[in-house]
mmCIF file of C-alpha atoms in Angstrom:
data_model
loop_
_atom_site.group_PDB
_atom_site.id
_atom_site.type_symbol
_atom_site.label_atom_id
_atom_site.label_comp_id
_atom_site.label_asym_id
_atom_site.label_seq_id
_atom_site.Cartn_x
_atom_site.Cartn_y
_atom_site.Cartn_z
ATOM 1 C CA MET A 1 0.011 -0.041 -0.011
ATOM 2 C CA ASN A 2 1.300 3.332 -0.906
ATOM 3 C CA SER A 3 2.465 5.045 2.293
ATOM 4 C CA HIS A 4 2.808 8.600 0.704
ATOM 5 C CA ARG A 5 -1.035 8.937 0.752
ATOM 6 C CA ASP A 6 -3.149 9.225 3.644
ATOM 7 C CA VAL A 7 -5.651 6.280 3.823
ATOM 8 C CA VAL A 8 -9.412 6.452 3.737
ATOM 9 C CA LEU A 9 -11.095 4.089 6.394
ATOM 10 C CA VAL A 10 -14.452 2.577 5.379
ATOM 11 C CA THR A 11 -16.491 0.501 7.930
ATOM 12 C CA GLY A 12 -19.127 -1.881 6.546
ATOM 13 C CA SER A 13 -16.995 -2.024 3.456
ATOM 14 C CA SER A 14 -18.645 -4.826 1.901
ATOM 15 C CA GLY A 15 -22.310 -3.525 2.299
ATOM 16 C CA LEU A 16 -24.712 -2.050 -0.204
ATOM 17 C CA ILE A 17 -23.081 1.290 0.035
ATOM 18 C CA GLY A 18 -19.785 0.570 1.427
ATOM 19 C CA ALA A 19 -18.577 -1.762 -1.682
ATOM 20 C CA PRO A 20 -19.288 0.971 -4.344
ATOM 21 C CA VAL A 21 -17.824 3.584 -1.974
ATOM 22 C CA VAL A 22 -14.642 1.517 -1.770
ATOM 23 C CA ARG A 23 -14.280 1.072 -5.491
ATOM 24 C CA ARG A 24 -14.914 4.744 -6.156
ATOM 25 C CA LEU A 25 -12.263 5.800 -3.503
ATOM 26 C CA LEU A 26 -9.869 3.368 -4.547
ATOM 27 C CA LYS A 27 -9.252 5.616 -7.683
ATOM 28 C CA GLN A 28 -7.855 8.353 -5.471
ATOM 29 C CA SER A 29 -6.738 6.946 -2.269
ATOM 30 C CA PRO A 30 -5.424 3.964 -0.642
ATOM 31 C CA VAL A 31 -8.469 2.309 1.425
ATOM 32 C CA VAL A 32 -8.832 -0.110 4.298
ATOM 33 C CA GLY A 33 -11.980 -1.756 4.862
ATOM 34 C CA PHE A 34 -13.628 -2.751 8.257
ATOM 35 C CA ASP A 35 -16.005 -5.613 8.004
ATOM 36 C CA HIS A 36 -17.661 -7.908 10.396
ATOM 37 C CA ALA A 37 -16.783 -10.955 8.575
ATOM 38 C CA GLY A 38 -14.092 -9.468 6.229
ATOM 39 C CA ASP A 39 -14.862 -9.186 2.516
ATOM 40 C CA PRO A 40 -13.627 -12.137 0.350
ATOM 41 C CA VAL A 41 -14.298 -10.381 -2.772
ATOM 42 C CA SER A 42 -12.505 -6.989 -1.957
ATOM 43 C CA PRO A 43 -10.357 -5.443 -4.601
ATOM 44 C CA VAL A 44 -6.929 -6.884 -4.530
ATOM 45 C CA ASP A 45 -5.373 -3.390 -3.868
ATOM 46 C CA MET A 46 -7.476 -2.875 -0.708
ATOM 47 C CA GLU A 47 -6.770 -4.124 2.742
ATOM 48 C CA CYS A 48 -9.907 -5.483 4.525
ATOM 49 C CA ILE A 49 -9.758 -6.064 8.256
ATOM 50 C CA CYS A 50 -12.156 -8.255 10.151
ATOM 51 C CA ILE A 51 -13.744 -6.530 12.974
ATOM 52 C CA ASP A 52 -16.449 -6.916 15.766
ATOM 53 C CA ILE A 53 -17.314 -3.496 16.495
ATOM 54 C CA THR A 54 -19.087 -4.340 19.621
ATOM 55 C CA SER A 55 -15.690 -5.398 21.141
ATOM 56 C CA ASP A 56 -12.995 -3.172 22.598
ATOM 57 C CA ALA A 57 -10.131 -5.608 21.931
ATOM 58 C CA SER A 58 -11.407 -6.146 18.132
ATOM 59 C CA VAL A 59 -11.499 -2.380 17.433
ATOM 60 C CA SER A 60 -8.136 -1.766 19.183
ATOM 61 C CA ARG A 61 -6.461 -4.649 17.018
ATOM 62 C CA ALA A 62 -8.030 -3.540 13.917
ATOM 63 C CA LEU A 63 -6.803 0.258 14.346
ATOM 64 C CA GLU A 64 -3.228 -1.021 15.372
ATOM 65 C CA ARG A 65 -3.198 -2.939 12.165
ATOM 66 C CA VAL A 66 -4.112 0.318 10.355
ATOM 67 C CA ARG A 67 -1.357 2.069 12.015
ATOM 68 C CA ARG A 68 1.250 -0.569 11.079
ATOM 69 C CA LEU A 69 0.263 -0.381 7.463
ATOM 70 C CA ASN A 70 -0.316 3.167 7.127
ATOM 71 C CA GLY A 71 0.865 5.188 10.112
ATOM 72 C CA ASP A 72 -1.098 7.714 12.215
ATOM 73 C CA ARG A 73 -2.669 9.710 9.651
ATOM 74 C CA ILE A 74 -6.146 8.990 8.110
ATOM 75 C CA ALA A 75 -7.666 11.085 5.643
ATOM 76 C CA ALA A 76 -11.279 10.122 6.211
ATOM 77 C CA VAL A 77 -13.269 7.505 8.030
ATOM 78 C CA ILE A 78 -16.352 6.594 6.294
ATOM 79 C CA HIS A 79 -18.556 4.988 9.026
ATOM 80 C CA LEU A 80 -21.465 2.939 7.239
ATOM 81 C CA ALA A 81 -21.510 -0.054 9.993
ATOM 82 C CA ALA A 82 -24.583 -0.103 11.756
ATOM 83 C CA TYR A 83 -27.464 -2.335 12.687
ATOM 84 C CA TYR A 84 -30.723 -2.466 10.559
ATOM 85 C CA ASP A 85 -33.917 -4.372 10.780
ATOM 86 C CA PHE A 86 -36.924 -3.751 8.858
ATOM 87 C CA SER A 87 -39.267 -5.796 10.944
ATOM 88 C CA GLY A 88 -39.411 -2.736 13.451
ATOM 89 C CA GLU A 89 -38.840 -5.232 16.290
ATOM 90 C CA PRO A 90 -36.765 -3.721 19.237
ATOM 91 C CA SER A 91 -33.197 -5.138 19.406
ATOM 92 C CA PRO A 92 -30.267 -4.467 21.812
ATOM 93 C CA LYS A 93 -28.171 -4.519 18.606
ATOM 94 C CA TYR A 94 -28.973 -0.956 17.745
ATOM 95 C CA GLU A 95 -27.372 -0.074 21.101
ATOM 96 C CA GLU A 96 -24.486 -2.397 20.965
ATOM 97 C CA ILE A 97 -23.712 -2.014 17.137
ATOM 98 C CA THR A 98 -24.775 1.549 16.070
ATOM 99 C CA VAL A 99 -24.576 3.525 19.205
ATOM 100 C CA ARG A 100 -21.656 2.133 21.374
ATOM 101 C CA GLY A 101 -19.737 0.785 18.127
ATOM 102 C CA THR A 102 -19.510 4.086 17.051
ATOM 103 C CA GLU A 103 -18.385 5.463 20.368
ATOM 104 C CA ARG A 104 -15.701 2.753 20.652
ATOM 105 C CA LEU A 105 -14.571 3.508 17.211
ATOM 106 C CA LEU A 106 -14.285 7.241 17.876
ATOM 107 C CA ARG A 107 -12.335 6.425 21.019
ATOM 108 C CA GLY A 108 -9.967 4.578 19.524
ATOM 109 C CA LEU A 109 -9.431 7.104 16.691
ATOM 110 C CA GLN A 110 -8.251 9.619 19.105
ATOM 111 C CA SER A 111 -4.676 8.561 18.900
ATOM 112 C CA PHE A 112 -4.684 9.137 15.111
ATOM 113 C CA GLN A 113 -4.612 12.289 12.992
ATOM 114 C CA VAL A 114 -7.994 12.063 11.295
ATOM 115 C CA GLU A 115 -9.074 14.780 8.973
ATOM 116 C CA LEU A 116 -12.556 13.761 8.811
ATOM 117 C CA PHE A 117 -15.269 11.509 10.230
ATOM 118 C CA VAL A 118 -18.236 10.723 8.185
ATOM 119 C CA PHE A 119 -21.393 9.033 9.741
ATOM 120 C CA SER A 120 -24.276 7.723 7.664
ATOM 121 C CA SER A 121 -27.548 8.763 9.343
ATOM 122 C CA THR A 122 -31.121 8.758 7.944
ATOM 123 C CA MET A 123 -33.645 11.395 6.872
ATOM 124 C CA LEU A 124 -36.036 9.540 9.095
ATOM 125 C CA VAL A 125 -34.405 11.190 12.300
ATOM 126 C CA HIS A 126 -36.707 14.148 11.321
ATOM 127 C CA ALA A 127 -40.374 14.637 11.840
ATOM 128 C CA PRO A 128 -42.371 14.272 8.460
ATOM 129 C CA CYS A 129 -43.607 17.285 6.938
ATOM 130 C CA GLU A 130 -46.860 18.275 4.942
ATOM 131 C CA PRO A 131 -46.959 18.269 1.143
ATOM 132 C CA GLY A 132 -45.550 21.832 0.022
ATOM 133 C CA GLN A 133 -43.140 22.006 3.012
ATOM 134 C CA LEU A 134 -39.529 20.808 2.744
ATOM 135 C CA ILE A 135 -37.307 19.293 5.530
ATOM 136 C CA ASN A 136 -33.992 20.912 5.971
ATOM 137 C CA GLU A 137 -31.022 19.958 8.508
ATOM 138 C CA ASP A 138 -32.502 22.249 11.239
ATOM 139 C CA TRP A 139 -36.001 20.669 10.925
ATOM 140 C CA PRO A 140 -37.306 19.245 14.285
ATOM 141 C CA LEU A 141 -36.094 15.662 15.113
ATOM 142 C CA GLU A 142 -38.691 13.102 15.725
ATOM 143 C CA PRO A 143 -37.621 9.430 15.124
ATOM 144 C CA LYS A 144 -40.425 6.970 15.291
ATOM 145 C CA TRP A 145 -38.940 3.558 15.504
ATOM 146 C CA ASP A 146 -35.872 1.907 16.616
ATOM 147 C CA TYR A 147 -33.670 2.410 13.467
ATOM 148 C CA PRO A 148 -33.743 6.199 13.398
ATOM 149 C CA LYS A 149 -33.762 6.535 16.985
ATOM 150 C CA SER A 150 -30.307 4.585 17.115
ATOM 151 C CA LYS A 151 -29.205 7.162 14.538
ATOM 152 C CA VAL A 152 -30.259 10.118 16.686
ATOM 153 C CA GLN A 153 -28.185 8.686 19.556
ATOM 154 C CA THR A 154 -25.383 7.971 17.702
ATOM 155 C CA GLU A 155 -25.255 11.593 16.152
ATOM 156 C CA GLN A 156 -25.094 12.736 19.833
ATOM 157 C CA VAL A 157 -22.279 10.405 20.549
ATOM 158 C CA ILE A 158 -20.396 11.713 17.716
ATOM 159 C CA ARG A 159 -20.755 15.249 19.090
ATOM 160 C CA THR A 160 -19.425 14.340 22.587
ATOM 161 C CA GLU A 161 -16.744 11.899 21.442
ATOM 162 C CA ARG A 162 -15.495 13.146 18.292
ATOM 163 C CA GLY A 163 -12.680 15.346 20.335
ATOM 164 C CA ALA A 164 -10.881 17.291 17.744
ATOM 165 C CA ILE A 165 -11.753 15.276 14.584
ATOM 166 C CA PRO A 166 -14.142 17.195 12.179
ATOM 167 C CA ALA A 167 -17.405 15.190 11.666
ATOM 168 C CA VAL A 168 -20.091 15.246 8.944
ATOM 169 C CA VAL A 169 -23.316 13.599 9.298
ATOM 170 C CA PHE A 170 -25.058 12.521 6.165
ATOM 171 C CA ARG A 171 -28.939 12.117 6.705
ATOM 172 C CA ILE A 172 -29.672 10.006 3.639
ATOM 173 C CA ALA A 173 -32.910 9.278 1.860
ATOM 174 C CA GLY A 174 -34.193 5.606 0.876
ATOM 175 C CA VAL A 175 -31.330 4.260 -1.132
ATOM 176 C CA TYR A 176 -32.141 2.321 -4.387
ATOM 177 C CA ASP A 177 -30.058 1.258 -7.578
ATOM 178 C CA ASP A 178 -30.928 0.172 -11.100
ATOM 179 C CA ARG A 179 -31.846 -3.271 -9.803
ATOM 180 C CA CYS A 180 -33.765 -1.912 -7.023
ATOM 181 C CA HIS A 181 -32.153 -3.016 -3.862
ATOM 182 C CA SER A 182 -34.611 -0.933 -1.817
ATOM 183 C CA ILE A 183 -36.837 -3.015 0.588
ATOM 184 C CA PRO A 184 -40.076 -0.921 0.356
ATOM 185 C CA ILE A 185 -39.723 -0.213 -3.478
ATOM 186 C CA ALA A 186 -39.124 -4.007 -4.026
ATOM 187 C CA HIS A 187 -42.085 -5.115 -2.244
ATOM 188 C CA GLN A 188 -44.193 -2.482 -3.867
ATOM 189 C CA ILE A 189 -43.078 -3.812 -7.304
ATOM 190 C CA GLN A 190 -43.507 -7.394 -6.201
ATOM 191 C CA ARG A 191 -47.326 -6.715 -5.113
ATOM 192 C CA ILE A 192 -48.045 -5.014 -8.454
ATOM 193 C CA TYR A 193 -46.116 -7.845 -10.623
ATOM 194 C CA GLU A 194 -48.023 -10.512 -8.577
ATOM 195 C CA ARG A 195 -51.500 -8.541 -8.990
ATOM 196 C CA GLN A 196 -51.833 -8.997 -5.170
ATOM 197 C CA LEU A 197 -55.249 -7.518 -3.625
ATOM 198 C CA THR A 198 -52.926 -5.452 -1.325
ATOM 199 C CA SER A 199 -51.349 -3.712 -4.376
ATOM 200 C CA HIS A 200 -54.505 -1.700 -4.910
ATOM 201 C CA VAL A 201 -55.064 -0.407 -1.388
ATOM 202 C CA PHE A 202 -52.994 1.778 0.978
ATOM 203 C CA PRO A 203 -53.626 2.747 4.568
ATOM 204 C CA GLY A 204 -52.741 6.334 4.384
ATOM 205 C CA ASP A 205 -52.808 9.448 2.126
ATOM 206 C CA ILE A 206 -51.704 8.434 -1.339
ATOM 207 C CA THR A 207 -50.788 11.969 -2.196
ATOM 208 C CA HIS A 208 -47.918 11.685 0.480
ATOM 209 C CA GLY A 209 -44.504 10.141 -0.345
ATOM 210 C CA GLN A 210 -40.730 9.987 0.737
ATOM 211 C CA SER A 211 -37.575 11.009 -0.781
ATOM 212 C CA PHE A 212 -35.187 8.407 -2.317
ATOM 213 C CA VAL A 213 -31.697 8.549 -3.654
ATOM 214 C CA HIS A 214 -29.685 6.488 -6.148
ATOM 215 C CA LEU A 215 -26.994 4.493 -4.660
ATOM 216 C CA GLU A 216 -24.364 6.160 -7.122
ATOM 217 C CA ASP A 217 -25.421 9.711 -6.102
ATOM 218 C CA VAL A 218 -24.779 8.636 -2.490
ATOM 219 C CA VAL A 219 -21.389 7.399 -3.337
ATOM 220 C CA GLU A 220 -20.562 10.784 -5.321
ATOM 221 C CA ALA A 221 -21.683 12.736 -2.300
ATOM 222 C CA ILE A 222 -19.120 10.638 -0.242
ATOM 223 C CA ALA A 223 -16.436 11.080 -2.732
ATOM 224 C CA ARG A 224 -16.850 14.805 -2.590
ATOM 225 C CA VAL A 225 -16.701 15.240 1.059
ATOM 226 C CA VAL A 226 -13.578 13.373 1.009
ATOM 227 C CA ASP A 227 -12.226 15.499 -1.557
ATOM 228 C CA ARG A 228 -13.354 18.797 0.218
ATOM 229 C CA ARG A 229 -12.389 17.520 3.766
ATOM 230 C CA ALA A 230 -10.104 20.607 4.212
ATOM 231 C CA HIS A 231 -12.866 23.099 3.779
ATOM 232 C CA ILE A 232 -15.887 21.279 5.709
ATOM 233 C CA PRO A 233 -16.771 23.046 8.985
ATOM 234 C CA ASP A 234 -16.129 20.908 12.308
ATOM 235 C CA GLU A 235 -19.600 19.684 12.685
ATOM 236 C CA THR A 236 -21.756 19.384 9.581
ATOM 237 C CA VAL A 237 -25.168 17.733 9.047
ATOM 238 C CA LEU A 238 -26.315 17.296 5.141
ATOM 239 C CA LEU A 239 -29.479 15.950 3.979
ATOM 240 C CA ILE A 240 -28.597 13.586 0.858
ATOM 241 C CA GLY A 241 -31.714 12.836 -1.199
ATOM 242 C CA GLU A 242 -33.662 13.841 -4.212
ATOM 243 C CA PRO A 243 -35.687 17.174 -4.095
ATOM 244 C CA LEU A 244 -38.183 16.023 -6.453
ATOM 245 C CA MET A 245 -40.127 13.055 -5.107
ATOM 246 C CA LEU A 246 -43.046 10.765 -6.085
ATOM 247 C CA SER A 247 -46.244 10.272 -4.005
ATOM 248 C CA TYR A 248 -47.300 6.780 -3.342
ATOM 249 C CA ASP A 249 -50.073 7.107 -5.966
ATOM 250 C CA GLU A 250 -47.590 8.287 -8.427
ATOM 251 C CA LEU A 251 -45.154 5.640 -7.836
ATOM 252 C CA GLN A 252 -48.114 2.876 -8.044
ATOM 253 C CA ARG A 253 -49.266 4.368 -11.412
ATOM 254 C CA GLU A 254 -45.821 4.348 -12.879
ATOM 255 C CA LEU A 255 -45.098 0.800 -11.866
ATOM 256 C CA GLY A 256 -48.437 -0.342 -13.030
ATOM 257 C CA LYS A 257 -47.850 1.173 -16.517
ATOM 258 C CA LEU A 258 -44.316 -0.103 -16.499
ATOM 259 C CA ILE A 259 -45.242 -3.742 -15.436
ATOM 260 C CA HIS A 260 -48.568 -4.408 -16.870
ATOM 261 C CA ASP A 261 -49.093 -1.491 -19.377
ATOM 262 C CA GLU A 262 -52.268 -0.645 -17.209
ATOM 263 C CA GLU A 263 -53.582 2.290 -15.402
ATOM 264 C CA TRP A 264 -53.066 1.155 -11.707
ATOM 265 C CA GLU A 265 -55.738 2.301 -9.355
ATOM 266 C CA THR A 266 -54.842 2.812 -5.690
ATOM 267 C CA ARG A 267 -57.481 3.352 -2.851
ATOM 268 C CA GLU A 268 -56.942 4.588 0.623
ATOM 269 C CA SER A 269 -58.141 1.958 3.253
ATOM 270 C CA PRO A 270 -58.995 2.896 6.798
ATOM 271 C CA LYS A 271 -56.156 2.446 9.307
ATOM 272 C CA ALA A 272 -58.068 0.360 11.750
ATOM 273 C CA LEU A 273 -59.017 -2.202 9.299
ATOM 274 C CA ALA A 274 -55.493 -2.308 7.679
ATOM 275 C CA LYS A 275 -53.759 -2.811 11.187
ATOM 276 C CA ALA A 276 -56.218 -5.500 12.041
ATOM 277 C CA GLY A 277 -55.513 -7.196 8.853
ATOM 278 C CA ALA A 278 -51.709 -6.804 9.321
ATOM 279 C CA TRP A 279 -51.962 -8.069 12.915
ATOM 280 C CA LEU A 280 -53.849 -11.269 11.699
ATOM 281 C CA GLU A 281 -51.576 -11.999 8.923
ATOM 282 C CA ASP A 282 -48.495 -11.386 11.165
ATOM 283 C CA ALA A 283 -50.027 -13.926 13.683
ATOM 284 C CA LEU A 284 -50.704 -16.756 11.157
ATOM 285 C CA PRO A 285 -48.368 -19.615 11.920
ATOM 286 C CA PHE A 286 -48.045 -20.725 8.313
ATOM 287 C CA GLY A 287 -47.234 -19.069 5.054
ATOM 288 C CA GLU A 288 -44.529 -16.363 4.127
ATOM 289 C CA GLU A 289 -43.397 -13.749 6.764
ATOM 290 C CA PRO A 290 -45.492 -10.900 5.736
ATOM 291 C CA PHE A 291 -43.869 -7.512 4.706
ATOM 292 C CA ILE A 292 -46.316 -5.065 6.127
ATOM 293 C CA LYS A 293 -46.171 -5.008 9.917
ATOM 294 C CA PRO A 294 -49.055 -3.358 12.191
ATOM 295 C CA TRP A 295 -46.354 -0.596 13.336
ATOM 296 C CA MET A 296 -46.001 0.402 9.527
ATOM 297 C CA ILE A 297 -49.505 1.438 9.290
ATOM 298 C CA ASP A 298 -49.109 4.169 11.706
ATOM 299 C CA LEU A 299 -46.279 5.714 9.529
ATOM 300 C CA ALA A 300 -48.042 5.396 6.164
ATOM 301 C CA ASP A 301 -49.035 8.927 6.223
ATOM 302 C CA ASP A 302 -45.346 10.262 6.986
ATOM 303 C CA HIS A 303 -44.280 12.718 4.142
ATOM 304 C CA TYR A 304 -40.555 13.428 3.624
ATOM 305 C CA ALA A 305 -39.594 15.899 0.891
ATOM 306 C CA LEU A 306 -36.075 17.515 1.276
ATOM 307 C CA ASP A 307 -34.498 20.878 0.933
ATOM 308 C CA ILE A 308 -30.817 19.970 -0.167
ATOM 309 C CA THR A 309 -29.626 23.496 -0.438
ATOM 310 C CA ARG A 310 -26.782 22.847 2.177
ATOM 311 C CA ALA A 311 -25.508 19.852 0.344
ATOM 312 C CA ARG A 312 -25.236 21.823 -2.959
ATOM 313 C CA THR A 313 -23.711 24.649 -1.179
ATOM 314 C CA VAL A 314 -21.114 22.874 0.910
ATOM 315 C CA LEU A 315 -20.314 19.926 -1.674
ATOM 316 C CA GLY A 316 -21.470 21.341 -5.002
ATOM 317 C CA TRP A 317 -23.633 18.070 -5.014
ATOM 318 C CA GLU A 318 -27.016 17.283 -6.264
ATOM 319 C CA PRO A 319 -28.608 14.124 -7.710
ATOM 320 C CA ALA A 320 -27.757 13.099 -11.330
ATOM 321 C CA ARG A 321 -30.333 10.402 -11.411
ATOM 322 C CA SER A 322 -34.073 10.135 -10.245
ATOM 323 C CA LEU A 323 -36.282 7.518 -9.090
ATOM 324 C CA ARG A 324 -38.702 8.246 -11.803
ATOM 325 C CA GLU A 325 -36.118 7.543 -14.541
ATOM 326 C CA THR A 326 -34.869 4.577 -12.839
ATOM 327 C CA LEU A 327 -38.038 2.661 -12.462
ATOM 328 C CA PRO A 328 -37.969 1.519 -16.154
ATOM 329 C CA LYS A 329 -34.486 0.042 -15.458
ATOM 330 C CA MET A 330 -35.819 -1.903 -12.355
ATOM 331 C CA VAL A 331 -38.697 -3.265 -14.210
ATOM 332 C CA GLU A 332 -36.717 -4.288 -17.384
ATOM 333 C CA ALA A 333 -34.284 -6.234 -14.846
ATOM 334 C CA LEU A 334 -37.388 -7.873 -13.357
ATOM 335 C CA LYS A 335 -39.040 -8.983 -16.723
ATOM 336 C CA ALA A 336 -35.453 -10.038 -18.113
ATOM 337 C CA ASP A 337 -34.876 -12.558 -15.116
ATOM 338 C CA PRO A 338 -37.795 -12.674 -12.707
ATOM 339 C CA ALA A 339 -36.234 -15.282 -10.554
ATOM 340 C CA GLY A 340 -32.814 -13.615 -10.288
ATOM 341 C CA TRP A 341 -34.392 -10.139 -9.355
ATOM 342 C CA TYR A 342 -36.539 -11.815 -6.608
ATOM 343 C CA ARG A 343 -33.174 -13.494 -5.362
ATOM 344 C CA GLU A 344 -31.356 -10.377 -5.236
ATOM 345 C CA ASN A 345 -34.065 -8.229 -3.634
ATOM 346 C CA LYS A 346 -34.618 -11.349 -1.131
ATOM 347 C CA LEU A 347 -38.165 -11.845 -2.097
ATOM 348 C CA THR A 348 -40.059 -15.298 -1.949
ATOM 349 C CA LEU A 349 -40.871 -16.446 -5.564
ATOM 350 C CA PRO A 350 -44.648 -17.068 -5.854
ATOM 351 C CA ASN A 351 -45.405 -20.872 -6.775
ATOM 352 C CA TRP A 352 -46.548 -19.849 -10.339
ATOM 353 C CA LEU A 353 -43.216 -18.052 -11.017
ATOM 354 C CA GLU A 354 -41.128 -20.996 -9.304
ATOM 355 C CA GLU A 355 -42.883 -23.414 -11.735
ATOM 356 C CA ASN A 356 -42.206 -21.561 -14.763
ATOM 357 C CA VAL A 357 -38.488 -21.345 -13.701
ATOM 358 C CA VAL A 358 -38.382 -25.168 -13.227
ATOM 359 C CA HIS A 359 -40.031 -25.692 -16.563
ATOM 360 C CA SER A 360 -37.587 -23.326 -18.295
ATOM 361 C CA VAL A 361 -34.473 -25.232 -17.171
#
């Protein structure tokens, strides 16, 4: 590894965001990856270190290895490792991995000369807004379930434990790519593709929606903050997402047209009825684990539209892609290889599709 350039450290280096971040940063800097299980397919010119971020000893050993390889200077730490569970169930792992893991890492970094620490948070730390309003970085905080709550707690840890290390917090919108890899969008596509009854109902205001952002645009934002690290204020929060968003109804109509070439009608259903149905489906002892959980019903109306003025000003960044423009690519990938698309997006093949796959082999 080239010792004449300061290294960039990426935690969660084999994850959905981490892997493309590593590939991008390797073009300009040496990179060391931290991953809970190592990364067997990491680039040959990258050092990947297996680490248990819940262990003081493991973090200490990993950082000492970084010191032996690269010395005391670290250009940037891109901290992506965190716990995430879309079931919404409480878990001690949020505290152990996301909150205390970050605290442990920051304390270990105090003996290094770190030019920038970047933390991946979520726009969901904010209270939702109303249509016509835009959420900026000073918008009130109101995390509603354990995942965003853990991010708020970790942001506070960064403020108290960073010492002299400048820190940037990215509050990122829902991430997707050309083959989807977004849990909520993938399930929405699945419901319409399979013509499920639930694809025509929604337990909230269908004119509401949430901002998303393409994975490659997130990678670009991270690359820019590393490049501009010398000019970033010590504590900076940036919203990273698309300023133009689709409502739930618009997304339904786009997908219905792309998948079935039909006008897709979606009706609002009473929350009480939807919640009762979700409770019943979740309690059934047989069948596939349902995606829609009762707790999601209460959040169905939450609206997240973002003001990214600060990201434009500080990083010169704005999205080069949009969800609307990417939906045709997602659906094209689905139609070209339904079984492969389902596997990539961790969805269960319906019986009729599984039979078609078997017969075609």
